[in-house]
Amino acid sequence: MNTSLINRSLGTVPASVLARSTNSQLLSSLQAAPDVHFDSRPSNLSSGSGVNKDDRGRRLHGAPRGAEEEEQGTAHRAGVNCLAGDGLDGRFLLSGGADATIHLWDLEANETSSSEITYRPVASMTKYLSPFPYHSLPSLLSSNPLTTRSSPKSHTYAITHLSFYPFDTDSFLSSSYDRTLKLTSLVHLPSSSPTRPLHPTTTFDLESPIATHAISPIASHLLVACATQGPYVRLVDLRSGVVGRGLVPPRRGAVPEGGISSVAWSPRDEHILVSGGTDGVLRIWDVRRSDAQIGVLDMEDSTACLGDDSISFPSSPSSTIRNPHSGIAHHGLINGLAFLPSDSSSSSTLISSALDTRLRIWDLSTGRNTLVNFGPSIRNPRPATSNPVVLPAEISLSGGRGSEREGGIFFHPNDKDILICAAGSGSIIRKLRPSPSHRATSHTSSTHPQRVRNPSARVNALAFRGGGHVALYAGYADGRIRAWMPRRREDEWLDGDGDGEDDEDNDGGGVGVGGEKDGGKDGEKRKRKREVMDEMYRSLMGRGLDMKS
């Protein structure tokens, strides 16, 4: 690091190279942060005072009696379904749960704290419970701080996807199984309570459960693509407030056998949209055309020269794809889509994941399958949307093979683990797994002695903190949000290793998979060696110096 700083001050190394090197070091040292917690309960309940006061009101939300006394640092009662980070400043994090609640977290609230950090939501939207026809409910609802933040406009079923408005952080979009897409503003939030209520500004009824939604990060048309259970993609115009027509496949192609399960906008062409279906079909759309479908990706097509019919992609007029209206991309429901950042103006790379336990990389300039193989370690058992998280272009892992750096790096929620994958080579760079001390411990309630929480819950959602930060947040099925942060010097000294070098990651331990050093004997040996060297140094110098100081 000192050499890089000197070279930067001398002008021999550009600032971008120094930033990339620093980000690479931080990324390679990611480890579980057991001292970071996300707790959505009011402070009086989490501290133990007044726990049984609103027990009847809590049971209205479906929480069993005594569940809150058992759970520490739980963000959502029924599991975290989705996460969304603020890509501009890296300050805010949105979380949506299966309990129809949405929480807004301020990641800069407790950053100065040196001990354990407990984040509490600065704003929340809870499931609306109508007080009628039960006459006894108003008093319960008014005394329960969790229900006083609800609104008749709130979601009533599980949240499926969240996304910040791409050009600022003053509003966000949320979709749910209650068939609605909601736009919520963060500008005029009341400040009368520590946790302020979130009330949707606009509600769009799509008349079908919404699996996920997507808004273009570069477009000026403000169209939101929604994946519904119907065989077409619904478009919502935020500017006019109109739920537009659906994108329907042409009749000359195969009739869709299911609904739409995932959508993603191209980061390079604002009119190009990709959708994945429950039948394993990846379709490419141009929203400007009346016949919107311009291609279907086929996993057997590695050269983009199948069939007789051909079309040209708008991104590369010279390239063609054969037989564009038939083909299968996956043998299962497609539940994840993400575009890789590219420095080239003539290429666009897409990642797709499905229930067939396959990750595929597509070159959309030609529509071909790049045949990158990630091996047998990929697991994807959850049918709900779970998109891979792609690292920004300014962050990469230095020191790897050229194909890894060229193809891009992304995070994949791999059941109970998190994989850091190289899109260029198909290699698994690292496997992030919570250490035993960071996993959810098993709790047994006195009223429910058989209720034991899963110590290694499934990863449902991922979010990378942008805005110059290097941190990863994972939402789990047990309702917790766990943080993965770079390794600090304090952690190195506590582990008995002051040289700052990480062990090689492997499948069972090490910094690469959980933030713990392999074995206690090596740590004790290094400690004894350091004590002996310290004693020899003090005896030679004739003074009581300490090598650690």
Coordinates of C-alpha atoms in Angstrom, one line a residue:
M1 CA 0.0 0.0 0.0
N2 CA 2.8 2.4 0.9
T3 CA 4.5 1.7 -2.5
S4 CA 1.2 2.5 -4.3
L5 CA 0.8 5.7 -2.4
I6 CA 4.3 6.8 -3.3
N7 CA 3.9 5.9 -6.9
R8 CA 0.6 7.8 -7.0
S9 CA 2.2 10.9 -5.4
L10 CA 5.0 10.7 -8.0
G11 CA 2.5 10.5 -10.8
T12 CA 3.7 7.1 -12.1
V13 CA 0.4 5.4 -11.2
P14 CA -3.0 6.9 -12.1
A15 CA -5.6 7.4 -9.4
S16 CA -7.9 4.9 -10.9
V17 CA -5.3 2.2 -10.6
L18 CA -4.7 3.0 -6.9
A19 CA -8.5 2.9 -6.3
R20 CA -8.9 -0.4 -8.1
S21 CA -6.0 -1.9 -6.1
T22 CA -7.4 -0.7 -2.8
N23 CA -10.9 -2.0 -3.6
S24 CA -9.4 -5.3 -4.6
Q25 CA -7.7 -5.7 -1.3
L26 CA -10.8 -4.8 0.6
L27 CA -12.9 -7.2 -1.5
S28 CA -10.5 -10.1 -1.0
S29 CA -10.6 -9.7 2.8
L30 CA -14.4 -9.8 3.1
Q31 CA -15.5 -11.7 6.2
A32 CA -18.6 -12.1 8.3
A33 CA -19.2 -9.2 10.8
P34 CA -20.8 -10.8 13.8
D35 CA -20.9 -7.5 15.7
V36 CA -23.3 -5.9 13.1
H37 CA -27.0 -6.5 13.8
F38 CA -30.3 -5.3 12.2
D39 CA -33.1 -5.2 14.7
S40 CA -36.5 -3.9 13.7
R41 CA -38.1 -4.0 17.1
P42 CA -38.5 -0.8 19.2
S43 CA -35.7 -0.2 21.6
N44 CA -37.9 -0.8 24.6
L45 CA -38.8 -4.3 23.4
S46 CA -35.3 -5.3 22.4
S47 CA -33.9 -4.1 25.7
G48 CA -36.3 -6.4 27.6
S49 CA -38.6 -3.7 29.1
G50 CA -42.2 -4.0 28.3
V51 CA -41.9 -7.2 26.4
N52 CA -45.2 -8.7 27.4
K53 CA -47.2 -5.5 27.2
D54 CA -48.2 -5.8 23.6
D55 CA -48.2 -9.6 23.3
R56 CA -51.7 -9.8 22.1
G57 CA -51.0 -7.2 19.4
R58 CA -47.9 -9.2 18.3
R59 CA -50.0 -12.3 17.9
L60 CA -52.1 -10.4 15.4
H61 CA -49.1 -10.2 13.2
G62 CA -48.6 -14.0 13.3
A63 CA -45.7 -14.0 15.7
P64 CA -45.9 -16.8 18.3
R65 CA -46.0 -15.8 22.0
G66 CA -42.5 -15.3 23.3
A67 CA -40.9 -15.2 19.8
E68 CA -39.5 -11.7 20.3
E69 CA -37.8 -12.7 23.5
E70 CA -36.0 -15.5 21.7
E71 CA -34.8 -13.5 18.7
Q72 CA -32.0 -11.0 18.9
G73 CA -31.3 -8.8 15.9
T74 CA -34.2 -9.9 13.7
A75 CA -35.0 -7.6 10.8
H76 CA -38.2 -9.3 9.7
R77 CA -40.4 -11.8 11.4
A78 CA -41.1 -14.2 8.5
G79 CA -37.9 -14.0 6.5
V80 CA -36.1 -11.4 4.3
N81 CA -37.3 -11.7 0.7
C82 CA -35.4 -8.8 -1.0
L83 CA -32.8 -6.2 -0.4
A84 CA -31.9 -3.0 -2.3
G85 CA -29.0 -0.7 -1.7
D86 CA -28.5 2.9 -2.5
G87 CA -26.2 2.9 -5.5
L88 CA -25.4 6.6 -5.3
D89 CA -24.2 7.4 -1.8
G90 CA -24.2 4.0 -0.2
R91 CA -26.1 5.3 2.8
F92 CA -29.5 3.6 2.8
L93 CA -30.6 -0.1 2.6
L94 CA -34.1 -1.3 1.9
S95 CA -35.4 -4.7 3.1
G96 CA -38.6 -6.4 2.3
G97 CA -40.0 -9.4 4.2
A98 CA -42.5 -12.2 3.8
D99 CA -44.5 -10.4 6.5
A100 CA -45.4 -7.6 4.1
T101 CA -43.1 -5.1 5.9
I102 CA -40.5 -2.8 4.4
H103 CA -37.7 -1.2 6.5
L104 CA -35.4 1.6 5.6
W105 CA -31.9 1.4 7.3
D106 CA -29.4 4.2 7.6
L107 CA -26.0 2.5 7.3
E108 CA -24.2 5.7 8.4
A109 CA -26.1 6.0 11.7
N110 CA -23.7 4.0 13.9
E111 CA -20.5 3.9 11.9
T112 CA -18.5 5.8 14.6
S113 CA -19.3 3.1 17.2
S114 CA -16.3 1.0 18.0
S115 CA -18.3 -1.9 19.7
E116 CA -21.3 -3.8 18.5
I117 CA -23.4 -2.0 15.9
T118 CA -27.2 -2.4 16.0
Y119 CA -29.0 -0.7 13.2
R120 CA -32.7 0.2 13.7
P121 CA -35.0 1.2 10.8
V122 CA -35.4 4.9 10.3
A123 CA -38.7 4.4 8.4
S124 CA -41.0 1.4 8.1
M125 CA -44.1 0.3 6.2
T126 CA -46.0 -2.5 7.9
K127 CA -48.9 -4.7 6.8
Y128 CA -52.2 -3.0 7.1
L129 CA -54.7 -4.6 9.5
S130 CA -58.3 -3.4 9.2
P131 CA -59.9 -2.8 12.7
F132 CA -63.2 -3.9 11.5
P133 CA -65.4 -5.9 12.1
Y134 CA -63.7 -6.6 15.4
H135 CA -64.5 -3.9 18.0
S136 CA -61.6 -4.8 20.3
L137 CA -58.9 -4.3 17.8
P138 CA -58.6 -0.5 17.8
S139 CA -57.2 -0.4 21.4
L140 CA -54.8 -3.2 20.5
L141 CA -53.6 -1.5 17.4
S142 CA -53.1 1.8 19.0
S143 CA -51.0 0.3 21.8
N144 CA -48.8 -1.7 19.5
P145 CA -45.9 0.4 18.0
L146 CA -45.6 -2.0 15.1
T147 CA -49.1 -1.6 13.8
T148 CA -49.3 2.2 14.2
R149 CA -46.9 2.6 11.2
S150 CA -49.4 0.8 8.9
S151 CA -51.6 2.4 6.3
P152 CA -54.5 1.3 4.2
K153 CA -52.2 1.8 1.2
S154 CA -49.5 -0.6 2.5
H155 CA -48.8 -4.0 1.0
T156 CA -50.9 -6.8 2.3
Y157 CA -48.9 -9.8 1.1
A158 CA -45.2 -10.7 0.9
I159 CA -42.8 -8.2 -0.7
T160 CA -41.1 -9.6 -3.8
H161 CA -38.8 -6.9 -5.0
L162 CA -37.5 -3.4 -4.0
S163 CA -35.5 -0.9 -6.0
F164 CA -34.4 2.7 -5.5
Y165 CA -35.2 5.3 -8.1
P166 CA -32.0 5.1 -10.2
F167 CA -31.3 8.8 -10.4
D168 CA -31.8 9.8 -6.8
T169 CA -32.7 8.2 -3.4
D170 CA -35.8 10.2 -2.7
S171 CA -38.2 7.4 -3.7
F172 CA -38.3 3.7 -4.2
L173 CA -40.5 1.1 -5.9
S174 CA -41.9 -2.0 -4.3
S175 CA -43.8 -5.0 -5.7
S176 CA -45.7 -7.7 -3.9
Y177 CA -47.9 -10.8 -4.3
D178 CA -50.9 -8.5 -3.6
R179 CA -50.8 -7.6 -7.3
T180 CA -49.7 -4.0 -6.8
L181 CA -46.6 -2.0 -7.6
K182 CA -46.2 1.0 -5.3
L183 CA -44.1 4.1 -5.5
T184 CA -43.1 5.6 -2.1
S185 CA -41.5 9.0 -1.6
L186 CA -38.9 9.6 1.2
V187 CA -38.9 13.4 0.9
H188 CA -41.6 14.4 3.4
L189 CA -41.2 11.9 6.1
P190 CA -42.6 12.9 9.6
S191 CA -40.0 13.2 12.3
S192 CA -42.2 12.8 15.3
S193 CA -40.9 9.3 16.1
P194 CA -37.5 7.5 15.8
T195 CA -39.0 5.1 13.3
R196 CA -41.1 7.1 10.8
P197 CA -44.0 5.6 8.8
L198 CA -43.7 5.0 5.1
H199 CA -46.9 5.7 3.1
P200 CA -47.0 4.9 -0.6
T201 CA -47.5 7.8 -2.9
T202 CA -48.9 5.9 -5.9
T203 CA -50.3 2.4 -6.3
F204 CA -50.6 0.5 -9.6
D205 CA -52.9 -2.5 -9.7
L206 CA -51.7 -5.1 -12.2
E207 CA -54.4 -7.6 -11.5
S208 CA -51.9 -10.4 -11.1
P209 CA -49.2 -11.3 -8.5
I210 CA -45.9 -9.7 -9.3
A211 CA -42.8 -11.8 -9.0
T212 CA -40.4 -8.9 -9.6
H213 CA -39.9 -5.6 -11.4
A214 CA -37.1 -3.6 -13.0
I215 CA -36.5 0.0 -14.0
S216 CA -33.8 1.0 -16.4
P217 CA -30.7 2.7 -14.8
I218 CA -30.1 4.9 -17.9
A219 CA -33.5 5.4 -19.6
S220 CA -35.5 8.6 -19.7
H221 CA -38.8 6.9 -20.6
L222 CA -39.4 5.8 -16.9
L223 CA -41.0 2.5 -17.8
V224 CA -41.1 -0.2 -15.1
A225 CA -41.2 -3.8 -16.4
C226 CA -43.1 -6.1 -14.1
A227 CA -43.0 -9.9 -14.2
T228 CA -46.4 -11.4 -13.5
Q229 CA -48.0 -14.8 -13.5
G230 CA -49.3 -14.1 -17.0
P231 CA -47.4 -15.0 -20.1
Y232 CA -46.4 -11.4 -20.8
V233 CA -44.4 -8.6 -19.3
R234 CA -46.5 -5.6 -18.0
L235 CA -45.1 -2.1 -18.5
V236 CA -45.9 0.7 -16.1
D237 CA -45.3 4.3 -17.1
L238 CA -44.3 6.4 -14.1
R239 CA -44.5 9.7 -16.0
S240 CA -48.2 9.3 -17.1
G241 CA -49.3 6.8 -14.4
V242 CA -50.7 4.4 -16.9
V243 CA -50.4 0.6 -16.8
G244 CA -49.5 -0.1 -20.4
R245 CA -50.0 -3.0 -22.6
G246 CA -48.1 -6.2 -22.1
L247 CA -45.2 -7.5 -24.2
V248 CA -46.7 -10.5 -25.9
P249 CA -44.6 -13.2 -27.7
P250 CA -45.4 -13.6 -31.4
R251 CA -47.8 -16.3 -32.5
R252 CA -45.2 -17.9 -34.8
G253 CA -43.1 -18.9 -31.8
A254 CA -43.8 -21.4 -29.1
V255 CA -46.8 -20.6 -26.9
P256 CA -45.5 -19.8 -23.4
E257 CA -46.4 -22.5 -20.9
G258 CA -46.1 -20.3 -17.8
G259 CA -45.6 -16.8 -16.4
I260 CA -42.7 -14.4 -16.3
S261 CA -40.4 -14.9 -13.4
S262 CA -37.5 -12.3 -13.9
V263 CA -36.8 -9.1 -15.9
A264 CA -33.8 -6.9 -16.5
W265 CA -33.1 -3.8 -18.6
S266 CA -30.0 -3.4 -20.6
P267 CA -27.5 -1.0 -19.1
R268 CA -26.4 0.1 -22.5
D269 CA -29.6 0.4 -24.6
E270 CA -32.5 2.0 -22.8
H271 CA -35.1 0.2 -25.0
I272 CA -33.8 -3.4 -24.7
L273 CA -35.4 -5.6 -22.1
V274 CA -34.7 -9.2 -21.2
S275 CA -37.3 -11.5 -19.5
G276 CA -37.0 -15.0 -18.1
G277 CA -40.0 -17.3 -17.8
T278 CA -41.1 -20.2 -15.7
D279 CA -40.7 -22.4 -18.8
G280 CA -37.0 -21.6 -19.0
V281 CA -37.2 -19.3 -22.0
L282 CA -35.2 -16.1 -22.2
R283 CA -36.8 -13.5 -24.4
I284 CA -35.3 -10.2 -25.7
W285 CA -37.6 -7.3 -26.3
D286 CA -37.5 -3.9 -27.9
V287 CA -40.2 -1.8 -26.3
R288 CA -40.3 0.7 -29.2
R289 CA -41.6 -1.9 -31.7
S290 CA -45.2 -3.2 -32.1
D291 CA -43.7 -6.7 -32.6
A292 CA -41.6 -6.3 -29.5
Q293 CA -39.9 -9.6 -29.3
I294 CA -36.6 -9.6 -31.2
G295 CA -35.1 -12.8 -30.1
V296 CA -35.0 -15.9 -27.9
L297 CA -31.8 -17.3 -26.4
D298 CA -30.9 -21.0 -26.8
M299 CA -28.5 -22.8 -24.6
E300 CA -27.5 -25.1 -27.6
D301 CA -26.5 -22.1 -29.7
S302 CA -22.9 -21.2 -29.1
T303 CA -22.3 -19.7 -32.5
A304 CA -25.5 -17.8 -33.2
C305 CA -26.1 -19.5 -36.6
L306 CA -29.1 -21.8 -36.1
G307 CA -32.1 -21.9 -38.4
D308 CA -33.1 -19.9 -41.4
D309 CA -34.7 -16.8 -40.1
S310 CA -32.4 -14.0 -38.8
I311 CA -32.6 -10.7 -37.1
S312 CA -30.1 -8.0 -36.1
F313 CA -29.7 -6.8 -32.5
P314 CA -29.9 -3.0 -32.2
S315 CA -26.7 -3.1 -30.1
S316 CA -24.7 -4.6 -33.0
P317 CA -26.2 -4.2 -36.5
S318 CA -23.6 -6.4 -38.1
S319 CA -24.4 -9.4 -35.9
T320 CA -27.3 -11.8 -36.4
I321 CA -29.0 -14.5 -34.6
R322 CA -30.7 -17.4 -36.3
N323 CA -34.2 -18.7 -35.7
P324 CA -34.9 -16.1 -33.0
H325 CA -38.3 -17.1 -31.9
S326 CA -37.6 -20.6 -30.5
G327 CA -35.2 -22.0 -28.0
I328 CA -34.7 -22.9 -24.4
A329 CA -32.2 -21.2 -22.1
H330 CA -32.7 -23.3 -19.0
H331 CA -34.4 -26.5 -18.0
G332 CA -36.3 -24.8 -15.2
L333 CA -37.7 -21.6 -13.9
I334 CA -35.4 -18.6 -14.4
N335 CA -35.2 -16.7 -11.2
G336 CA -32.2 -14.4 -11.7
L337 CA -30.9 -12.0 -14.3
A338 CA -28.1 -9.4 -14.2
F339 CA -26.0 -7.5 -16.7
L340 CA -22.3 -7.3 -16.3
P341 CA -20.6 -3.9 -16.7
S342 CA -18.7 -3.6 -20.0
D343 CA -16.2 -1.0 -21.2
S344 CA -17.0 -1.9 -24.8
S345 CA -19.7 -0.2 -26.7
S346 CA -20.4 -3.2 -28.9
S347 CA -20.9 -5.9 -26.4
S348 CA -23.4 -6.7 -23.6
T349 CA -23.1 -9.7 -21.2
L350 CA -26.0 -11.2 -19.4
I351 CA -26.0 -13.6 -16.4
S352 CA -28.9 -16.0 -15.9
S353 CA -29.6 -18.4 -13.1
A354 CA -32.4 -21.0 -12.8
L355 CA -33.7 -23.9 -10.8
D356 CA -31.7 -26.3 -13.0
T357 CA -28.7 -25.3 -10.9
R358 CA -27.0 -23.7 -13.8
L359 CA -25.4 -20.2 -14.3
R360 CA -25.1 -19.2 -17.9
I361 CA -23.3 -16.3 -19.5
W362 CA -24.8 -14.8 -22.7
D363 CA -23.2 -12.5 -25.3
L364 CA -26.2 -10.3 -26.3
S365 CA -24.3 -8.8 -29.2
T366 CA -24.7 -12.1 -31.0
G367 CA -27.2 -13.9 -28.8
R368 CA -24.9 -16.9 -28.2
N369 CA -24.2 -19.0 -25.1
T370 CA -20.6 -18.5 -24.1
L371 CA -20.5 -22.0 -22.6
V372 CA -18.9 -20.9 -19.3
N373 CA -19.2 -23.7 -16.8
F374 CA -19.3 -23.0 -13.1
G375 CA -19.1 -26.6 -12.0
P376 CA -21.3 -28.8 -9.8
S377 CA -21.2 -26.5 -6.7
I378 CA -24.1 -24.3 -7.9
R379 CA -27.3 -24.6 -5.9
N380 CA -30.5 -22.7 -6.5
P381 CA -33.5 -24.3 -4.8
R382 CA -35.6 -21.2 -4.3
P383 CA -38.2 -20.4 -7.0
A384 CA -38.6 -16.7 -6.0
T385 CA -36.5 -14.0 -7.6
S386 CA -32.9 -14.0 -6.5
N387 CA -30.7 -11.9 -8.8
P388 CA -26.9 -12.2 -8.9
V389 CA -25.2 -9.0 -7.6
V390 CA -22.6 -7.7 -10.0
L391 CA -19.7 -5.6 -8.7
P392 CA -19.2 -2.1 -10.1
A393 CA -16.7 -1.7 -12.9
E394 CA -14.3 0.2 -10.6
I395 CA -14.0 -2.8 -8.3
S396 CA -12.3 -6.0 -9.3
L397 CA -10.0 -8.7 -7.9
S398 CA -6.4 -7.9 -8.9
G399 CA -3.9 -10.6 -9.2
G400 CA -6.2 -13.1 -10.8
R401 CA -6.1 -14.6 -14.2
G402 CA -6.8 -12.3 -17.1
S403 CA -10.1 -14.0 -18.0
E404 CA -11.4 -13.5 -14.5
R405 CA -10.8 -9.7 -14.6
E406 CA -12.0 -9.4 -18.1
G407 CA -15.3 -11.2 -17.6
G408 CA -16.3 -9.4 -14.4
I409 CA -17.0 -10.5 -10.8
F410 CA -20.4 -11.2 -9.3
F411 CA -22.0 -12.6 -6.1
H412 CA -24.4 -15.6 -6.3
P413 CA -26.7 -16.6 -3.5
N414 CA -25.9 -20.3 -3.3
D415 CA -28.6 -21.7 -0.9
K416 CA -26.8 -21.3 2.4
D417 CA -23.6 -19.9 1.0
I418 CA -22.5 -16.9 -1.1
L419 CA -20.2 -17.5 -4.0
I420 CA -17.9 -14.9 -5.6
C421 CA -17.8 -16.0 -9.2
A422 CA -15.6 -15.0 -12.2
A423 CA -17.8 -14.6 -15.3
G424 CA -14.9 -14.9 -17.7
S425 CA -13.5 -18.3 -16.5
G426 CA -16.4 -19.8 -14.6
S427 CA -14.3 -20.2 -11.5
I428 CA -15.5 -19.9 -7.9
I429 CA -13.1 -17.4 -6.4
R430 CA -14.4 -17.5 -2.9
K431 CA -17.1 -19.0 -0.8
L432 CA -18.6 -16.8 1.9
R433 CA -20.2 -18.8 4.8
P434 CA -21.1 -17.5 8.3
S435 CA -18.8 -18.7 11.0
P436 CA -20.3 -20.7 13.8
S437 CA -20.3 -17.7 16.1
H438 CA -22.1 -15.6 13.5
R439 CA -24.8 -18.1 12.7
A440 CA -28.2 -17.9 14.2
T441 CA -28.1 -19.8 17.5
S442 CA -30.8 -22.3 18.4
H443 CA -33.3 -20.9 20.9
T444 CA -36.0 -22.8 22.8
S445 CA -38.9 -21.0 24.3
S446 CA -40.5 -22.0 27.6
T447 CA -43.9 -21.8 26.0
H448 CA -42.8 -23.6 22.8
P449 CA -40.0 -26.0 23.9
Q450 CA -39.9 -27.7 20.4
R451 CA -39.4 -24.4 18.4
V452 CA -35.7 -24.3 17.3
R453 CA -34.5 -21.8 14.7
N454 CA -32.5 -23.1 11.8
P455 CA -28.8 -22.3 12.6
S456 CA -27.8 -22.0 8.9
A457 CA -30.8 -20.4 7.1
R458 CA -31.0 -20.0 3.3
V459 CA -29.8 -16.8 1.6
N460 CA -32.7 -15.1 0.0
A461 CA -31.3 -11.8 -1.2
L462 CA -28.0 -9.9 -1.6
A463 CA -27.1 -6.2 -1.8
F464 CA -23.7 -4.6 -2.3
R465 CA -23.1 -1.2 -0.7
G466 CA -22.1 1.3 -3.3
G467 CA -20.9 4.9 -3.1
G468 CA -17.3 4.1 -2.5
H469 CA -17.9 1.5 0.1
V470 CA -17.0 -2.2 0.0
A471 CA -19.6 -4.2 2.0
L472 CA -22.1 -7.0 1.3
Y473 CA -25.4 -7.5 3.0
A474 CA -27.3 -10.8 2.9
G475 CA -31.0 -11.4 3.8
Y476 CA -31.7 -14.8 5.2
A477 CA -34.9 -16.9 5.5
D478 CA -34.7 -16.7 9.3
G479 CA -35.5 -13.0 9.1
R480 CA -31.9 -11.7 9.8
I481 CA -29.7 -9.4 7.8
R482 CA -26.0 -10.2 8.0
A483 CA -23.1 -8.0 7.0
W484 CA -19.9 -9.0 5.2
M485 CA -17.1 -6.4 5.7
P486 CA -13.4 -6.1 5.0
R487 CA -11.0 -7.6 7.5
R488 CA -9.6 -5.0 10.0
R489 CA -6.3 -4.8 11.7
E490 CA -7.9 -5.4 15.0
D491 CA -9.3 -8.7 13.7
E492 CA -5.8 -9.8 12.6
W493 CA -4.3 -9.1 16.1
L494 CA -7.2 -10.9 17.8
D495 CA -6.5 -13.9 15.6
G496 CA -2.9 -13.8 16.6
D497 CA -1.6 -12.8 13.2
G498 CA -0.1 -9.4 12.9
D499 CA 1.4 -9.6 9.4
G500 CA -1.9 -8.8 7.8
E501 CA -1.8 -11.7 5.3
D502 CA -4.8 -13.8 4.7
D503 CA -4.8 -17.6 4.6
E504 CA -5.7 -19.4 1.5
D505 CA -9.5 -19.9 1.4
N506 CA -10.9 -23.4 1.2
D507 CA -14.1 -25.2 1.6
G508 CA -14.0 -25.7 5.4
G509 CA -12.5 -22.6 6.9
G510 CA -10.1 -19.7 6.5
V511 CA -10.9 -16.1 5.8
G512 CA -12.2 -16.9 2.4
V513 CA -15.2 -18.8 3.8
G514 CA -16.1 -17.5 7.1
G515 CA -13.6 -15.1 8.6
E516 CA -11.9 -17.7 10.9
K517 CA -8.4 -19.0 10.9
D518 CA -7.9 -22.7 10.4
G519 CA -7.0 -24.4 13.7
G520 CA -6.0 -23.0 17.0
K521 CA -2.5 -24.6 17.1
D522 CA -1.1 -22.3 14.4
G523 CA -2.3 -19.3 16.3
E524 CA -0.7 -20.4 19.5
K525 CA 2.5 -21.1 17.7
R526 CA 2.6 -17.7 16.1
K527 CA 1.9 -16.1 19.5
R528 CA 4.7 -18.0 21.3
K529 CA 7.1 -17.1 18.5
R530 CA 6.1 -13.4 18.8
E531 CA 6.7 -13.5 22.5
V532 CA 10.1 -15.0 22.1
M533 CA 11.1 -12.5 19.5
D534 CA 9.8 -9.7 21.7
E535 CA 11.9 -10.9 24.6
M536 CA 15.0 -11.2 22.4
Y537 CA 14.6 -7.7 21.1
R538 CA 14.2 -6.2 24.6
S539 CA 17.3 -8.0 25.8
L540 CA 19.4 -6.9 22.9
M541 CA 18.2 -3.3 23.1
G542 CA 18.5 -3.2 26.9
R543 CA 15.2 -1.4 27.2
G544 CA 11.6 -2.5 27.9
L545 CA 10.4 -2.0 24.3
D546 CA 7.4 -3.8 22.9
M547 CA 7.5 -4.9 19.3
K548 CA 3.8 -4.4 19.0
S549 CA 3.9 -0.7 19.8

